[in-house]
Amino acid sequence: MRKRILAPIGATLLTAALLVVAGNQSAQAADTLLSQGRPALASSLENGESPAIAAFDGRADTRWGSQWADPQWLRVDLGATATITQVVLQWETAYAKAFQIQTSPDGNAWTSVYNTTTATGGTQTLNVNGSGRYVRMYGTQRGTTYGYSLYEFKVYGTSTVTPPPTDGPGYVYANPPVTGVVPSTEIPPAMNPPVTHREFQANCSVSRTNLNDDPIVFPGLPGASHSHTFMGNRTTDANSTLASLQAGGTSCITPGDKTGYWMPTLLNGNTAVQPDGPQVIYYKSGVIDYRSVRPFPPGLRYVVGSPTATQDEFRNAPGAVEGFECGNSSFNWDIPANCPAGTQLNARYQAPSCWNGLHLDSPDHKSHMAYPVNGVCPTSHPVAVPMIEFKMAWPVSGNMSQVRFSSGRGYSFHYDVYNVWDPATLAALVRHCINGGLQCNPRGFDLYKPDRGAALNENYELPR
């Protein structure tokens, strides 16, 4: 698909900023803004720079864009049933001529609360009367030859949801917290030779298998979870703490990486299948300004993905990279029905890389972390940290009809990270490889730029 030509960025941003002002003025009489920062899905994306969530981030310089076809939709999850009183749409040049605003209690059955066939774009303030947990714009006729494109989709009303707490059971505070950070919007200068990667690898083998423990989701409750395959730390179990993990050993090549990594066990029928040999866990920059990435604080922990995700949620998740692949088949959002004999099943999935700077964990094990939007961390989670990307490989092929995870179908794939890196070792790798714009192996050595040296010695330790 040809990338469409946009207006000069200065004019685009000025126009968008004016739209935000107009939208805010018209919405003053409305109820609470319910949609900002909420999870979003779309029927399609124009390119990787126009994600669904960009229409709900409160920024005038980001947008959601669809493929160039009818119909298309953009949906937001408000988190609980709400009374909807007003919707503000701030269109880019590519607008909807005919569309509906719809609400739904469950994301399946939809009720129209607004309908037009004569829209002209710009900023539209729509007074509506409806209720639902989900709200979507359902476009049936484009106003241009392009797709649908929204800078902002704002939903106002009243909700049964109370503001999320920031203290109480389930919150683990960072000591010290990281405050006063402003997300970097800078673009690093061009380098010669050019910077093509900003990453290093952690190569870790399976350390524990088929254990129904999860010290993040079910701490202190042995056997409470579905079966997990553990990598990295050799002592991880339901009772693990930062101190116990620091005292443990590791299956990672780098001795300083005692992090606990785990994921649901893969099953072929009723037989567990374990990844064979060291698996690749990338530590990358998830933001454009890779120079702003900081090391994880000790004890930071979070869950990536969800065992209850639908296929659409897995496919549209900010962290879904290539889904599942085997042989020449890739971008599968469930485990393929067949894989060529002798191949392996591979999965790639990216983690959030923006931290709120305050909590090492939160009750849902996710809300203290966030994904960047168009390469910039949101102001609610301003601290850029390494973006972990799992690249797992299981030795299973042929008829895959009985292959599943202990958590369910392929799209239930998720993983947990409990950071137990030696702080000095992690800091050296982040500084040399991520901040330095290199493509490093576990030693922190870039084979394509050998003159830059390595962060660690031949034993994968800090030089003495």
XYZ file of C-alpha atoms in Angstrom:
464
model
C 0.000 0.000 0.000
C 1.359 3.470 -0.874
C 1.867 5.725 2.103
C -0.349 8.733 1.669
C 1.129 12.207 1.674
C 0.320 14.303 4.731
C 0.382 18.040 5.177
C 3.659 19.584 6.401
C 4.078 18.556 10.015
C 4.104 22.120 11.337
C 0.774 22.886 9.705
C -0.621 19.549 10.791
C 0.338 20.075 14.427
C -0.952 23.652 14.437
C -4.265 22.524 12.998
C -4.449 19.651 15.483
C -3.671 21.970 18.385
C -6.467 24.305 17.315
C -8.803 21.322 17.101
C -7.940 20.330 20.659
C -8.724 23.844 21.915
C -12.041 23.885 20.065
C -12.879 20.393 21.284
C -12.123 21.276 24.883
C -14.241 24.431 24.725
C -17.229 22.574 23.312
C -16.919 19.792 25.866
C -16.798 22.016 28.932
C -20.470 21.506 29.621
C -20.159 17.737 29.336
C -19.499 15.262 32.108
C -16.219 13.541 32.914
C -13.816 12.548 30.133
C -13.931 8.752 30.377
C -11.950 7.546 27.374
C -8.461 9.016 27.724
C -5.797 6.362 28.159
C -8.296 3.505 28.030
C -7.646 0.290 26.034
C -8.568 0.603 22.359
C -9.074 -1.685 19.365
C -9.547 -0.931 15.675
C -10.733 -2.854 12.647
C -7.443 -2.060 10.885
C -4.357 0.145 10.980
C -2.946 2.248 8.171
C 0.623 1.678 9.324
C 2.642 1.108 12.454
C 2.554 4.812 13.289
C -1.228 5.103 13.593
C -2.309 2.778 16.439
C -5.797 2.721 17.898
C -4.638 3.999 21.272
C -3.304 7.185 19.659
C -6.882 8.485 19.391
C -7.264 8.257 23.172
C -3.936 9.638 24.408
C -4.868 13.320 24.711
C -2.134 14.359 22.249
C -2.660 16.546 19.190
C 0.309 15.116 17.282
C -0.796 11.465 17.158
C -3.664 9.784 15.334
C -5.374 6.524 14.513
C -5.570 5.737 10.810
C -7.340 2.849 9.086
C -6.863 0.971 5.848
C -8.404 2.577 2.753
C -11.653 0.612 2.675
C -15.189 0.578 4.081
C -16.400 -0.205 6.698
C -13.978 0.481 9.551
C -14.369 0.930 13.306
C -12.518 2.262 16.326
C -13.508 1.076 19.813
C -12.629 2.105 23.360
C -13.158 0.127 26.565
C -14.282 2.454 29.378
C -13.663 -0.232 31.992
C -17.243 -0.377 33.312
C -20.754 0.571 32.274
C -21.106 4.328 31.868
C -23.805 6.802 30.927
C -22.614 8.502 27.732
C -23.620 12.128 27.190
C -21.188 13.496 24.640
C -18.655 12.364 22.033
C -16.058 14.659 20.475
C -14.376 13.540 17.253
C -11.326 15.405 15.996
C -10.764 14.271 12.428
C -7.622 14.521 10.382
C -8.061 15.291 6.675
C -9.310 11.741 6.132
C -12.749 11.783 7.759
C -15.982 9.795 7.807
C -18.894 11.058 5.730
C -21.252 8.377 7.029
C -20.793 6.825 10.445
C -22.481 5.786 13.670
C -21.547 6.158 17.306
C -22.429 2.877 19.001
C -22.382 1.575 22.564
C -22.221 -1.967 23.886
C -22.279 -3.697 27.272
C -19.984 -6.513 26.153
C -18.234 -5.557 22.897
C -20.525 -7.835 20.864
C -24.053 -6.398 20.703
C -24.095 -2.757 19.575
C -26.698 0.016 19.869
C -26.507 3.160 17.754
C -26.758 6.449 19.684
C -25.815 8.702 16.745
C -26.078 8.284 12.978
C -25.162 10.568 10.057
C -24.567 10.295 6.319
C -23.591 13.932 5.700
C -20.607 14.633 7.963
C -17.895 16.991 6.744
C -15.022 16.246 9.111
C -13.218 18.728 11.326
C -14.188 18.708 14.993
C -17.590 17.221 15.744
C -19.211 17.598 19.168
C -22.068 15.134 19.414
C -24.548 15.222 22.273
C -25.804 11.672 22.734
C -27.863 9.628 25.161
C -26.734 6.064 25.799
C -24.920 3.679 28.085
C -22.369 0.910 27.805
C -18.867 -0.178 28.663
C -17.675 0.002 25.059
C -18.088 2.911 22.649
C -17.106 2.844 18.998
C -17.144 4.905 15.842
C -18.442 2.694 13.026
C -17.645 4.255 9.661
C -19.548 3.135 6.576
C -18.502 5.759 4.001
C -15.222 7.640 3.811
C -15.157 11.320 3.004
C -11.922 10.977 0.986
C -10.128 8.292 -0.982
C -7.989 7.590 2.073
C -9.078 5.698 5.175
C -10.491 7.025 8.440
C -8.187 9.102 10.619
C -8.852 10.547 14.086
C -6.552 12.691 16.176
C -8.821 12.242 19.180
C -11.992 10.330 20.048
C -13.290 11.657 23.363
C -16.145 10.084 25.283
C -17.785 12.046 28.110
C -20.301 10.929 30.706
C -20.551 9.397 34.144
C -19.191 6.017 35.140
C -19.537 3.572 38.000
C -15.756 3.273 38.025
C -14.014 5.181 40.799
C -10.545 6.582 40.051
C -7.950 3.842 40.468
C -6.105 3.983 43.769
C -2.376 4.484 43.937
C -1.928 2.983 47.372
C -3.112 -0.032 49.290
C -2.930 -3.826 48.929
C -1.109 -4.956 45.803
C 1.044 -1.850 45.430
C 4.774 -2.234 45.987
C 6.598 1.082 46.186
C 9.966 1.755 44.607
C 12.603 2.918 47.070
C 13.629 5.432 45.983
C 10.937 6.432 43.456
C 11.928 8.092 40.194
C 10.192 11.452 39.915
C 10.470 14.624 37.854
C 10.983 12.787 34.561
C 9.610 14.342 31.377
C 9.178 11.857 28.493
C 11.731 12.587 25.795
C 10.377 13.671 22.417
C 13.859 14.200 20.966
C 15.070 12.404 17.866
C 18.685 11.242 18.220
C 21.067 12.752 15.641
C 22.140 10.704 12.638
C 25.282 8.634 13.204
C 27.913 7.258 10.846
C 27.783 4.298 10.666
C 24.017 4.544 11.171
C 22.214 3.290 14.265
C 19.985 0.396 13.211
C 19.465 -1.371 16.555
C 19.454 -0.467 20.245
C 19.467 -3.763 22.081
C 21.230 -6.586 23.834
C 20.292 -10.222 24.352
C 19.730 -12.228 27.496
C 20.103 -15.895 26.573
C 18.390 -18.050 29.208
C 17.495 -21.740 29.298
C 14.607 -23.439 31.065
C 15.331 -23.519 34.801
C 12.148 -25.102 36.221
C 9.328 -26.927 34.445
C 5.642 -27.698 34.893
C 5.284 -25.814 38.161
C 1.834 -24.494 39.095
C 3.285 -21.436 40.830
C 3.264 -17.710 40.081
C 4.950 -15.452 42.669
C 3.562 -12.299 41.017
C -0.106 -13.216 40.524
C -0.405 -15.800 43.352
C 2.340 -14.966 45.861
C 2.555 -17.429 48.716
C 0.025 -19.790 47.137
C 1.808 -22.911 45.801
C -0.174 -24.744 43.118
C -2.685 -21.913 42.602
C -1.829 -21.101 38.983
C -1.790 -22.955 35.702
C 1.459 -24.713 34.834
C 4.431 -22.494 34.008
C 7.775 -22.967 32.331
C 10.455 -20.951 34.131
C 13.679 -19.512 32.752
C 16.486 -17.607 34.377
C 16.393 -17.863 38.166
C 16.609 -21.472 39.350
C 14.717 -20.954 42.606
C 11.534 -19.236 41.406
C 8.403 -20.533 43.127
C 5.252 -19.209 44.755
C 7.182 -17.905 47.773
C 9.895 -16.046 45.868
C 10.890 -12.560 46.968
C 13.539 -10.193 45.700
C 15.894 -11.353 48.450
C 15.344 -15.069 47.800
C 15.813 -14.614 44.057
C 18.992 -12.592 44.597
C 20.321 -15.551 46.575
C 19.443 -18.030 43.818
C 21.318 -19.260 40.773
C 20.523 -18.654 37.107
C 20.216 -20.524 33.821
C 21.094 -17.363 31.895
C 24.474 -17.052 30.164
C 25.123 -13.817 32.030
C 25.692 -14.598 35.725
C 24.433 -11.151 36.686
C 20.963 -11.919 35.321
C 19.060 -13.732 38.055
C 15.738 -12.444 36.740
C 12.767 -14.765 36.936
C 11.062 -15.192 33.546
C 8.090 -17.505 33.138
C 5.269 -18.330 30.718
C 2.466 -20.905 30.430
C 3.634 -24.420 29.658
C 3.133 -25.567 26.058
C 1.256 -28.872 25.789
C 0.950 -31.303 22.892
C -2.095 -33.233 24.003
C -1.221 -33.865 27.645
C 2.549 -33.869 27.122
C 4.532 -30.810 28.140
C 6.916 -29.426 25.517
C 9.834 -27.367 26.789
C 11.931 -24.897 24.792
C 15.245 -26.532 23.896
C 18.447 -24.686 24.716
C 18.991 -20.986 25.446
C 16.051 -18.801 24.464
C 16.416 -15.238 23.222
C 15.080 -12.506 25.475
C 15.785 -9.146 23.899
C 16.265 -5.962 25.891
C 15.528 -3.113 23.478
C 14.535 0.502 23.302
C 10.788 0.889 22.909
C 11.088 4.653 22.470
C 12.539 6.749 19.669
C 15.033 8.489 21.923
C 16.965 5.378 22.910
C 19.392 7.580 24.849
C 16.670 8.170 27.462
C 16.226 4.480 28.432
C 17.131 3.689 32.057
C 17.812 0.320 33.719
C 15.024 -1.477 35.562
C 14.983 -0.921 39.322
C 15.611 -4.103 41.354
C 12.364 -5.910 42.064
C 10.313 -4.417 39.225
C 7.787 -7.043 38.159
C 4.926 -7.197 35.696
C 2.799 -9.426 33.485
C 2.824 -9.107 29.688
C -0.364 -10.113 27.861
C -3.288 -11.933 29.422
C -4.434 -15.563 29.755
C -8.006 -14.325 29.130
C -7.229 -12.346 25.943
C -9.428 -12.855 22.906
C -7.829 -13.400 19.525
C -8.635 -9.802 18.541
C -7.073 -8.490 21.735
C -3.937 -10.558 21.168
C -3.680 -9.512 17.525
C -4.146 -5.816 18.297
C -2.096 -5.714 21.488
C 0.687 -3.116 21.402
C 3.127 -5.872 22.308
C 2.155 -8.481 19.704
C 5.060 -8.485 17.253
C 4.713 -11.436 14.918
C 2.473 -13.741 16.913
C 3.294 -17.347 16.065
C 5.386 -18.665 13.209
C 6.757 -21.937 11.938
C 8.474 -22.650 8.639
C 7.423 -19.908 6.226
C 4.162 -19.195 8.044
C 4.210 -16.069 10.214
C 1.906 -13.479 11.753
C -0.448 -16.131 13.082
C -2.588 -15.002 16.024
C -3.236 -18.553 17.162
C -1.064 -21.665 16.986
C -1.019 -22.836 13.334
C -2.953 -26.032 12.570
C 0.103 -27.531 10.867
C 3.835 -26.831 10.900
C 6.340 -28.349 8.456
C 7.995 -31.445 9.892
C 11.214 -30.645 11.698
C 10.436 -26.957 12.242
C 9.801 -25.251 15.547
C 6.918 -23.195 16.833
C 8.113 -19.654 17.510
C 6.435 -16.824 19.399
C 7.462 -13.169 19.612
C 5.802 -10.746 21.990
C 6.920 -7.349 23.285
C 6.485 -5.962 26.800
C 5.571 -2.414 27.834
C 8.601 -0.155 28.300
C 7.298 2.897 30.150
C 7.250 2.880 33.963
C 5.369 5.213 36.310
C 8.492 5.548 38.458
C 6.570 4.876 41.665
C 5.542 1.222 41.905
C 7.456 -2.022 41.492
C 4.092 -3.800 41.241
C 0.394 -2.922 41.179
C -2.755 -4.940 41.945
C -3.300 -5.945 38.301
C 0.473 -6.346 37.774
C 0.212 -4.097 34.708
C -1.008 -0.594 35.489
C 2.391 0.629 36.729
C 3.679 -0.091 33.200
C 2.552 1.260 29.818
C 3.444 1.019 26.139
C 4.886 4.024 24.317
C 2.609 5.829 21.874
C 4.379 6.538 18.592
C 7.722 6.062 20.286
C 7.132 8.393 23.263
C 6.231 7.386 26.830
C 2.936 8.808 28.146
C 3.199 11.449 30.869
C 1.496 9.053 33.300
C 4.405 6.612 32.821
C 7.306 8.901 31.917
C 10.290 6.658 32.694
C 11.610 4.775 29.651
C 12.993 1.361 30.627
C 14.176 -1.550 28.466
C 11.520 -3.127 26.267
C 11.685 -6.894 26.707
C 10.801 -9.029 23.718
C 10.368 -12.754 24.180
C 11.465 -14.884 21.228
C 10.593 -18.417 22.235
C 11.018 -21.648 20.240
C 9.392 -24.983 21.028
C 10.444 -28.250 19.275
C 7.011 -29.273 18.011
C 5.819 -29.665 14.413
C 3.482 -31.588 12.129
C -0.164 -31.796 13.136
C -0.608 -29.025 15.704
C -4.303 -29.550 16.420
C -3.590 -30.739 19.967
C -0.980 -28.090 20.739
C -2.065 -25.471 23.264
C -0.861 -23.632 26.336
C -1.726 -24.533 29.903
C -3.605 -21.205 29.913
C -5.631 -22.042 26.783
C -5.463 -21.260 23.061
C -2.420 -19.686 21.472
C -3.690 -16.162 21.993
C -3.691 -16.749 25.763
C 0.118 -16.573 25.597
C 1.577 -14.219 28.201
C 4.659 -14.012 30.339
C 5.941 -12.647 33.641
C 9.140 -10.763 34.441
C 10.618 -10.295 37.938
C 13.783 -8.198 37.616
C 16.741 -9.513 39.621
C 19.650 -8.234 37.508
C 22.827 -7.194 39.249
C 22.302 -3.401 39.017
C 25.819 -2.573 37.833
C 25.767 -5.256 35.117
C 22.367 -4.192 33.805
C 23.398 -0.525 33.866
C 26.532 -1.297 31.838
C 24.563 -3.196 29.169
C 21.842 -0.532 28.943
C 24.398 2.249 28.683
C 26.665 0.525 26.153
C 24.088 -1.231 23.960
C 20.730 0.534 24.209
C 21.882 4.093 24.879
C 24.827 3.501 22.551
C 22.685 2.346 19.623
C 24.269 -1.088 19.218
C 23.058 -4.600 18.339
C 24.655 -6.566 21.155
C 24.998 -10.195 22.091
C 24.843 -11.199 25.789
C 28.370 -9.843 26.298
C 27.321 -6.453 25.052
C 29.350 -6.852 21.843
C 28.144 -5.733 18.413
C 29.590 -7.997 15.710
C 28.935 -5.320 13.087
C 30.703 -2.583 15.053
C 33.584 -4.429 16.751
C 35.495 -1.195 17.300
C 32.962 -0.204 19.965
C 34.121 -3.024 22.234
C 32.033 -5.009 24.755
C 30.348 -4.160 28.024
C 31.287 -7.475 29.684
C 34.321 -9.758 29.608
C 34.569 -13.249 28.145
C 32.880 -14.655 31.259
C 29.909 -12.300 30.746
C 30.902 -10.326 33.827
C 31.905 -6.715 34.379
C 35.620 -6.163 33.680
C 37.625 -6.057 36.868
